[in-house]
Coordinates of N, CA, C and O in Angstrom, one line a residue:
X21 N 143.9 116.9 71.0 CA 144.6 116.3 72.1 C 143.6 115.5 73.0 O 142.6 116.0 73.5
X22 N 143.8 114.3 73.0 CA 142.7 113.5 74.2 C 142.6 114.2 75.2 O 143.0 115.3 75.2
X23 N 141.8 113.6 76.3 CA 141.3 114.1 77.2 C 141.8 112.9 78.0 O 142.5 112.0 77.5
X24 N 141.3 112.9 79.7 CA 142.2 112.0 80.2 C 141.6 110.2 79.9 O 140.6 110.0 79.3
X25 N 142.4 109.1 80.4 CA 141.5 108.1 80.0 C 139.7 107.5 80.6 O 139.6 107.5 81.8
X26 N 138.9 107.2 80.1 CA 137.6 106.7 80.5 C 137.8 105.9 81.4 O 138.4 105.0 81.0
X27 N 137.5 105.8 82.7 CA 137.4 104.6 83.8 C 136.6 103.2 83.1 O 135.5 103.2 82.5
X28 N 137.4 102.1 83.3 CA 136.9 101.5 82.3 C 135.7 99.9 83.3 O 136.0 99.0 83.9
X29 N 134.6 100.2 83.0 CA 133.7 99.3 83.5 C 133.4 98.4 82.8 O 133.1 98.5 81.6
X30 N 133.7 97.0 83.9 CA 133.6 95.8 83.9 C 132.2 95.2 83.9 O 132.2 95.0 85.1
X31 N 131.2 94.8 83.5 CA 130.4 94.5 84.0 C 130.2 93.0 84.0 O 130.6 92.3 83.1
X32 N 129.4 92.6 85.1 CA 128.9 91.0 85.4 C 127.8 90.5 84.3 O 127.1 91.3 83.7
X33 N 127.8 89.3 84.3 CA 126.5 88.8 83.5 C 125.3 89.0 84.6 O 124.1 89.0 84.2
X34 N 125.6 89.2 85.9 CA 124.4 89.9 86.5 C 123.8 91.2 86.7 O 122.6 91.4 86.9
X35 N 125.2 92.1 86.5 CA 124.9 93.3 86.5 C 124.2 93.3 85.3 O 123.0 93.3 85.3
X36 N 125.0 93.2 84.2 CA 124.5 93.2 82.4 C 122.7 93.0 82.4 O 121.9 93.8 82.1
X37 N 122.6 92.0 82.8 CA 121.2 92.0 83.2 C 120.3 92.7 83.7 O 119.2 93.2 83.1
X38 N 120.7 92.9 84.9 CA 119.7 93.9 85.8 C 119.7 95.2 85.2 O 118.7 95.8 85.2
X39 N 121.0 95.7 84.5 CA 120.8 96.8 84.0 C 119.9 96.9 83.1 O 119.0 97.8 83.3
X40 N 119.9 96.0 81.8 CA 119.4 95.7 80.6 C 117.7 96.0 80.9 O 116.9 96.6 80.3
X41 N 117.5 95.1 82.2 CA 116.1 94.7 82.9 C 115.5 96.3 83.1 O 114.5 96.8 82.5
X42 N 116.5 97.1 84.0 CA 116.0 98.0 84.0 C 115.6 99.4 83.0 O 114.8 100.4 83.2
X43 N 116.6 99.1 81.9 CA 116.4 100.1 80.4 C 114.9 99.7 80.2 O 114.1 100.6 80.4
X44 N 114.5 97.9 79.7 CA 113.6 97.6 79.3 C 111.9 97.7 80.0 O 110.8 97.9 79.4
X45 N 112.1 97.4 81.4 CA 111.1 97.9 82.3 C 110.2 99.0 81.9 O 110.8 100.0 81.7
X46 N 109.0 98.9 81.7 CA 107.8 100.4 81.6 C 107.6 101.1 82.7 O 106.8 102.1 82.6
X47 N 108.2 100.9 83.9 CA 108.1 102.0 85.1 C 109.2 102.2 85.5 O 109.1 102.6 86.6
X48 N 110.3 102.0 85.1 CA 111.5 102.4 85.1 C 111.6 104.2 84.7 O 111.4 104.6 83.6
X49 N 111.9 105.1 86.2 CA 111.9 106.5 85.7 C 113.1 106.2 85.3 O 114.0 105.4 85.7
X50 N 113.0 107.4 84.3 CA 113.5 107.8 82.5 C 115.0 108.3 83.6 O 115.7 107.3 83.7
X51 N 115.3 109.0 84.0 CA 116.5 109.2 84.6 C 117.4 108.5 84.9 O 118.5 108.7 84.7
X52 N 116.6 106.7 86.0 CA 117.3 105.6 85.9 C 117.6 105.3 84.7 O 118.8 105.4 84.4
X53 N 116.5 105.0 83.5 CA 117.1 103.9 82.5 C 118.4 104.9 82.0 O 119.5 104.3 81.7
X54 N 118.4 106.5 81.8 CA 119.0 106.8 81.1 C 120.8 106.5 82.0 O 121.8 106.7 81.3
X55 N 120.9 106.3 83.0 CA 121.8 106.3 83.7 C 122.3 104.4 82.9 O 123.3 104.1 82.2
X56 N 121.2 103.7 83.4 CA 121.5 102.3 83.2 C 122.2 102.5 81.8 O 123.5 102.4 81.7
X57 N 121.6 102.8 80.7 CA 122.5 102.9 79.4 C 123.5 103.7 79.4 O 124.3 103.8 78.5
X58 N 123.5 104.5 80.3 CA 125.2 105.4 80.2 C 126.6 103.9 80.3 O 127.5 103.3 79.7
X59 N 125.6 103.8 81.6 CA 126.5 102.2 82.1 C 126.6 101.1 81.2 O 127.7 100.6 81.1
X60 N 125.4 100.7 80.6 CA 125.8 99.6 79.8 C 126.9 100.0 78.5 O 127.8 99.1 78.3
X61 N 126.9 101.0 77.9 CA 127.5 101.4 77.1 C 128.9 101.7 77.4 O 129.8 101.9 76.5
X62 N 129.0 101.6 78.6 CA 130.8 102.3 79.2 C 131.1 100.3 79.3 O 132.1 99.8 79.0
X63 N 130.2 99.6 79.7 CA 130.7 98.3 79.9 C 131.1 97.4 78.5 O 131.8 96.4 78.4
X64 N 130.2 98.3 77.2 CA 130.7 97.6 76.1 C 131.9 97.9 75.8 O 132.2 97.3 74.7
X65 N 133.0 98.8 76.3 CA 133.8 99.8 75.8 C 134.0 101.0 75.1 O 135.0 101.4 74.5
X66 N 132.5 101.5 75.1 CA 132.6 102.9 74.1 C 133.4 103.6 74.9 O 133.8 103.2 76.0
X67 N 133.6 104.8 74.4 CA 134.3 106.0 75.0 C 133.6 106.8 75.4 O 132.5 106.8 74.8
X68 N 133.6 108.0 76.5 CA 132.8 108.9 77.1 C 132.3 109.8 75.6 O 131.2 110.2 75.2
X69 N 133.5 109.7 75.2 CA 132.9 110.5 74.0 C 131.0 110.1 72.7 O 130.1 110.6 72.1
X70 N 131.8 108.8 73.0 CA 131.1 108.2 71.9 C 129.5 107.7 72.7 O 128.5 107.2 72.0
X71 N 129.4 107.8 73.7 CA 128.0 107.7 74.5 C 127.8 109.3 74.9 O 126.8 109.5 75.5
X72 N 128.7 110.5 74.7 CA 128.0 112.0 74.8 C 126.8 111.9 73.7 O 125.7 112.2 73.8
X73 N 127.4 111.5 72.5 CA 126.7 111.9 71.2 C 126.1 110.5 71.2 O 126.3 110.3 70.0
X74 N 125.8 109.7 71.5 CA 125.0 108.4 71.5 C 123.5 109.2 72.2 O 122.5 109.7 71.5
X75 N 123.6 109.2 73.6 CA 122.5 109.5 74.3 C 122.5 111.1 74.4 O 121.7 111.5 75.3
X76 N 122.9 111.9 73.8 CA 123.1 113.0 74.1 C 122.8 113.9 75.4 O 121.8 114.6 75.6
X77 N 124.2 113.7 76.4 CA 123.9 113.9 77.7 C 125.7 114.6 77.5 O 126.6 114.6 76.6
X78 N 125.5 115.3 78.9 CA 126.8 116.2 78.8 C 127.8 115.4 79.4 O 127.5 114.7 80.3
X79 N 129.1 115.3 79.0 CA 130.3 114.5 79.2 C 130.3 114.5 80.8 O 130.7 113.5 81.4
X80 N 129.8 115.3 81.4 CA 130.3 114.9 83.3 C 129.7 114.7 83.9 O 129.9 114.7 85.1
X81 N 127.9 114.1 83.1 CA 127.2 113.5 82.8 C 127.5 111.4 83.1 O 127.1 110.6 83.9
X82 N 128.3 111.3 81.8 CA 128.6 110.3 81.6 C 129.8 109.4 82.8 O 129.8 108.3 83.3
X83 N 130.9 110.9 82.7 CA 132.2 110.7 84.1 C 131.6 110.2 85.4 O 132.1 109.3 86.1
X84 N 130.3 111.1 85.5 CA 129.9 110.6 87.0 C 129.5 109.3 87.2 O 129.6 108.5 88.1
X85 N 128.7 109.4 86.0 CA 128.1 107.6 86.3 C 128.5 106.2 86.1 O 128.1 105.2 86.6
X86 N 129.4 106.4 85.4 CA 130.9 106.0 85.6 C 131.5 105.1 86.6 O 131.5 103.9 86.9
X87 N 132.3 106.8 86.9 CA 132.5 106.7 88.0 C 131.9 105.8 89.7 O 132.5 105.0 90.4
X88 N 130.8 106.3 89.9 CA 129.5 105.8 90.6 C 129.6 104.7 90.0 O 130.7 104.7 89.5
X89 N 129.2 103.7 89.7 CA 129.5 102.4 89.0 C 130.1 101.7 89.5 O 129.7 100.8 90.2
X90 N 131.6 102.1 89.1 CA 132.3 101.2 89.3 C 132.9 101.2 90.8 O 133.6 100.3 91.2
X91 N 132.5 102.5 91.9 CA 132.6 102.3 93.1 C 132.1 102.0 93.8 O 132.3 102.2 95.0
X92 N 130.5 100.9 93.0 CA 129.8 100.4 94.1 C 129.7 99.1 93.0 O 128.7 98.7 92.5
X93 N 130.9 98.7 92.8 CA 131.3 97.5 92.4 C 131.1 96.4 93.2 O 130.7 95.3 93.0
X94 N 131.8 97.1 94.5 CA 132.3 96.1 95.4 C 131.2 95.8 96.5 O 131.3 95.1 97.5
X95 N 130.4 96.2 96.0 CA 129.2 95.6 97.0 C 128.0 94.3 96.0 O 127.8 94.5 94.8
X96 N 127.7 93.8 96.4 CA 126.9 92.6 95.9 C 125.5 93.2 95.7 O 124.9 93.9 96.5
X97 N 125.1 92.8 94.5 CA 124.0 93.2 94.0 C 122.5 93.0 94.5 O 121.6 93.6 94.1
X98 N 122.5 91.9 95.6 CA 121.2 91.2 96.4 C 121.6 92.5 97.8 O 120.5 92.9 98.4
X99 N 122.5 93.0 98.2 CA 122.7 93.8 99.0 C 122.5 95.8 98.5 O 122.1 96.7 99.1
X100 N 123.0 95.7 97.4 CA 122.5 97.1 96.4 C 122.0 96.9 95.2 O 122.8 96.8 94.2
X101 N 121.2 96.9 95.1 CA 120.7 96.8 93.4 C 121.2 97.4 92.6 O 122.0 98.2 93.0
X102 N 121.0 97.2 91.2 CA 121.5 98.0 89.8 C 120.7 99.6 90.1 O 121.1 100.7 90.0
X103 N 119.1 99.0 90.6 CA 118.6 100.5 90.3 C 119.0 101.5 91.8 O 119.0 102.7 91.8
X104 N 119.4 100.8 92.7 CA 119.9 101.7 93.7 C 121.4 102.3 94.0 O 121.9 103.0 94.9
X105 N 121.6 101.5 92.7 CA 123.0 102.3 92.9 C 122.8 103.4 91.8 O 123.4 104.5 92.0
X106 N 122.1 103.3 91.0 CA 121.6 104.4 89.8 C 120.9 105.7 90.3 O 120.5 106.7 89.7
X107 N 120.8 105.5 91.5 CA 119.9 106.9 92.3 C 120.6 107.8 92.4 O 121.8 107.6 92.3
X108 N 120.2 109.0 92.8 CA 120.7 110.4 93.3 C 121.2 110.0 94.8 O 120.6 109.2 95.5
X109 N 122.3 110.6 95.1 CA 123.3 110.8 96.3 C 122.1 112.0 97.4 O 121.4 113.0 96.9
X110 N 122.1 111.7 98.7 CA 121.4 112.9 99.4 C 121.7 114.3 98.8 O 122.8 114.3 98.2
X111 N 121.1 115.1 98.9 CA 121.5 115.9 98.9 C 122.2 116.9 100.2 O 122.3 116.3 101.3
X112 N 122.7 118.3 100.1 CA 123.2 118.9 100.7 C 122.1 120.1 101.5 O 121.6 120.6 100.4
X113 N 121.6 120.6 102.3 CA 120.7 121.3 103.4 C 120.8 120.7 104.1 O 121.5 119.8 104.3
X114 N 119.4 121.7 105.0 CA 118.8 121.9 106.2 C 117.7 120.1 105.9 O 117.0 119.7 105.0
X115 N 118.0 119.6 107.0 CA 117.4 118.2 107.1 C 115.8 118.6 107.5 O 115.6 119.2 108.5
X116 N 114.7 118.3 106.7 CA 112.9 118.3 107.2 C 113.2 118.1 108.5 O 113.8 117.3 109.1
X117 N 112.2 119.7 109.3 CA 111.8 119.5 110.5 C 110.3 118.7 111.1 O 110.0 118.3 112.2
X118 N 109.8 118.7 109.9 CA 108.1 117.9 109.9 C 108.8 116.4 109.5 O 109.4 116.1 108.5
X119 N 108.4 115.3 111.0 CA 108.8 114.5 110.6 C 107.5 113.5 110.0 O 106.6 114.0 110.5
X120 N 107.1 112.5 109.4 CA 106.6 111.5 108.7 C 105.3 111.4 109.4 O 104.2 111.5 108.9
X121 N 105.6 111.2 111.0 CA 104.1 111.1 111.8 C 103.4 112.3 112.0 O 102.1 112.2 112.0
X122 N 104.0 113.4 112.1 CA 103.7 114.9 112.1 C 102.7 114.9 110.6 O 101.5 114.9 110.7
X123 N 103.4 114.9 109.6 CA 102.9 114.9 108.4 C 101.5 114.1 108.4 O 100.6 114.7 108.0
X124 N 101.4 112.9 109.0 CA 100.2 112.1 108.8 C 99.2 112.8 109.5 O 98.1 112.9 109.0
X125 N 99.6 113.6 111.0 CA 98.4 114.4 111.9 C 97.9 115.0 111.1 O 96.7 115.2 110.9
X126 N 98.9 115.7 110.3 CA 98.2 117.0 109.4 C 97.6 116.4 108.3 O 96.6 117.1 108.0
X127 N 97.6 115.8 107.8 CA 97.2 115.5 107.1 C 95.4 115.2 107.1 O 94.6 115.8 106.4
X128 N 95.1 113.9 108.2 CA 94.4 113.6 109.1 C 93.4 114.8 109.7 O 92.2 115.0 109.6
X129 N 94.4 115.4 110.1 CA 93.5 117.0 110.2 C 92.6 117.7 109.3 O 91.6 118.3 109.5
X130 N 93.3 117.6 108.3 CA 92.8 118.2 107.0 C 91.3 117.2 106.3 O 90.3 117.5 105.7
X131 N 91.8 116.1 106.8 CA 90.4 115.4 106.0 C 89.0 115.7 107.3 O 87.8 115.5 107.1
X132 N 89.7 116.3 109.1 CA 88.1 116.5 109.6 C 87.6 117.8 109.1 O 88.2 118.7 108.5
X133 N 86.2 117.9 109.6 CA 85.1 118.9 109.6 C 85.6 119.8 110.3 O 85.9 119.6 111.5
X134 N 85.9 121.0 109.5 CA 85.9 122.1 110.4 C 85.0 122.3 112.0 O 85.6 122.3 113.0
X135 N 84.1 122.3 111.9 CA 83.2 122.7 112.5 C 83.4 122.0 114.1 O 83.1 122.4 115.2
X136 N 84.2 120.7 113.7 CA 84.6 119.7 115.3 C 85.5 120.0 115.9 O 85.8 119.4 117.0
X137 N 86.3 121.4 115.1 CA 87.5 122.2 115.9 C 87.2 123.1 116.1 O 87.9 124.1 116.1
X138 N 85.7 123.2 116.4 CA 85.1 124.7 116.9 C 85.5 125.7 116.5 O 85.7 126.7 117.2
X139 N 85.7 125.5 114.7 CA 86.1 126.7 113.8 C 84.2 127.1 112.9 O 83.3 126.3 112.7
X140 N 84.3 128.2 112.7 CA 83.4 128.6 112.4 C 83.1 128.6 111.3 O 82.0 129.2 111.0
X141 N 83.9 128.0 110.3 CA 83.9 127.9 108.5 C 83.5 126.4 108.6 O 83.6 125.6 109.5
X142 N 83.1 126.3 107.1 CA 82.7 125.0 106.8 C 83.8 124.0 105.7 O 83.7 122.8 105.2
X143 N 85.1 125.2 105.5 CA 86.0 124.1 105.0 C 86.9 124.9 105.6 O 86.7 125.9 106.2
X144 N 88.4 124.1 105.1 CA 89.8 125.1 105.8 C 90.5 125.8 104.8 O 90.8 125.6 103.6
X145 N 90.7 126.4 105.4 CA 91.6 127.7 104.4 C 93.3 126.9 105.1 O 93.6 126.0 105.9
X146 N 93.8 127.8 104.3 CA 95.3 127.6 104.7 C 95.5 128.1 106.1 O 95.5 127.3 107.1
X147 N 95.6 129.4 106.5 CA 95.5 130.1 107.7 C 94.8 129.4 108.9 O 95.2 129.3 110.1
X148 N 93.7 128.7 108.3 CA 93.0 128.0 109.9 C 93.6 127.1 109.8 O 94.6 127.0 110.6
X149 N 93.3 126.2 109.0 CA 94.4 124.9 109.3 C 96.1 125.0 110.0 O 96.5 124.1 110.6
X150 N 96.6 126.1 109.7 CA 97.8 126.1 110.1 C 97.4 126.6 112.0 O 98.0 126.0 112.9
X151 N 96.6 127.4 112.2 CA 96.5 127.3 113.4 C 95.9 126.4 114.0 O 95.8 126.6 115.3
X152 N 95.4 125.3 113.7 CA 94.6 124.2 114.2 C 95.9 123.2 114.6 O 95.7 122.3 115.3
X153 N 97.1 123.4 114.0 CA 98.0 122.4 113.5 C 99.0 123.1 114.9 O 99.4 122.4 115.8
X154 N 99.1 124.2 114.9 CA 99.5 124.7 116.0 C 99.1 124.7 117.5 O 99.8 124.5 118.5
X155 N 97.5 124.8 117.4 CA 96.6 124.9 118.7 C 96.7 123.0 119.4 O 96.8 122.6 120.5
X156 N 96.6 122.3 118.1 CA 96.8 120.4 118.6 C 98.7 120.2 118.8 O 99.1 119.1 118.9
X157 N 99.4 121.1 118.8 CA 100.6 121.2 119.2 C 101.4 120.0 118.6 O 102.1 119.3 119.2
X158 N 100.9 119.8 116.7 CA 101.7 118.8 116.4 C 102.8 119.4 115.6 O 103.6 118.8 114.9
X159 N 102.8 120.9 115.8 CA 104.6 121.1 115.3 C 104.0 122.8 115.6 O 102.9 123.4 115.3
X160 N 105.1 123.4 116.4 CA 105.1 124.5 117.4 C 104.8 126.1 116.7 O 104.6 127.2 117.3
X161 N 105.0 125.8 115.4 CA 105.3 126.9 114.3 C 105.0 126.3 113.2 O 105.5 125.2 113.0
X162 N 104.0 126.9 112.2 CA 103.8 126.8 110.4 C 103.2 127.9 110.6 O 102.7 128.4 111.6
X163 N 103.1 128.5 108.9 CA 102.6 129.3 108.4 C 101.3 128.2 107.2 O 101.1 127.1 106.7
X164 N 100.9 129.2 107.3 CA 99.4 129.0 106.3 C 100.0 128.6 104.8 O 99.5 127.9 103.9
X165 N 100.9 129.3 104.9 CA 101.7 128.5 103.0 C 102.2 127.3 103.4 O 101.5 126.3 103.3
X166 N 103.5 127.1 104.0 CA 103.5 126.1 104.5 C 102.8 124.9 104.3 O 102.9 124.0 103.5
X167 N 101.7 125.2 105.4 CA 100.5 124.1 105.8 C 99.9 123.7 104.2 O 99.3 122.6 104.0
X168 N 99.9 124.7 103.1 CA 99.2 124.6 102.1 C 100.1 123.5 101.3 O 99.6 122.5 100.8
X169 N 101.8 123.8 101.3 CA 102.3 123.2 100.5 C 102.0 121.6 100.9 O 101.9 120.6 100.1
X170 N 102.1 121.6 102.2 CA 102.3 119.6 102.9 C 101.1 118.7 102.6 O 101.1 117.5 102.8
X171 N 100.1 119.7 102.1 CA 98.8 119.4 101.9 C 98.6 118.9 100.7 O 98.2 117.8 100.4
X172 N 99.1 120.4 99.5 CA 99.3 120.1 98.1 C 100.0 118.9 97.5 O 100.1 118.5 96.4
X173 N 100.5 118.5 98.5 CA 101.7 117.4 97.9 C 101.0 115.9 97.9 O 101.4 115.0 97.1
X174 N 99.8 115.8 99.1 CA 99.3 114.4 99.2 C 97.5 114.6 98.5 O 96.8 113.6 98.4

């Protein structure tokens, strides 16, 4: 018994492009291109089925992107790109309370000399740093993991 019908995507000779541009691109992350060829493949008219076992990705996989596609049709491609429409949706949480400038203090922090924060070590541990981050009142509360992770990341 079928399944219901495939949304069927139209694509532009400009989309076709940009998509194609972005499969073939060498810094294209693998997630995009793999989205871009879900897309190109639904614009040649294959069937969801027939791009599950093509790229082997899971059927609600292929529905969503789809889907997504053809509802950002309606916007012009110099205003949304091929690859920006191919991106992840926000997600759902608690919104970062460390905002971007915050992040740079600490960070900043982290590259001075202990010794000029009248700390008595000659590098920083997690623990001091988090209270130094505290004591310069550039965010009111961290913990020493915390301070470790925002660190780890740059």
């Amino acid at each position: 018994m079928p399944g219901p019908k495939a949304i069927e995507v139209v694509l532009s000779e400009e989309e076709q492009k940009s998509l194609e541009f972005l499969v073939r691109r060498h810094h294209t992350r693998q997630q995009i291109a793999l989205r871009a060829r879900i897309v190109l493949l639904a614009g040649q008219g294959q069937s969801n089925s027939a791009i599950v076992r093509e790229l082997a990705v899971d059927l609600s996989t292929v529905q969503r992107w789809r889907k997504r596609w053809v509802q950002s049709q309606g916007i012009e491609l110099d205003d949304l790109s091929a690859e920006d429409r191919l991106e992840d949706l926000p997600r759902p949480g608690k919104p970062p309370t460390i905002t971007a400038d915050q992040r740079c203090q600490i960070e900043a922090l982290a590259c001075e000399e202990p010794e000029g924060s009248d700390r008595p070590i000659t590098e920083w541990t997690s623990r001091e740093i988090a209270d130094e981050i505290i004591k310069r009142q550039i965010v009111p509360n961290i913990s020493g993991r915390h301070a470790a992770r925002l660190l780890k990341r740059c």
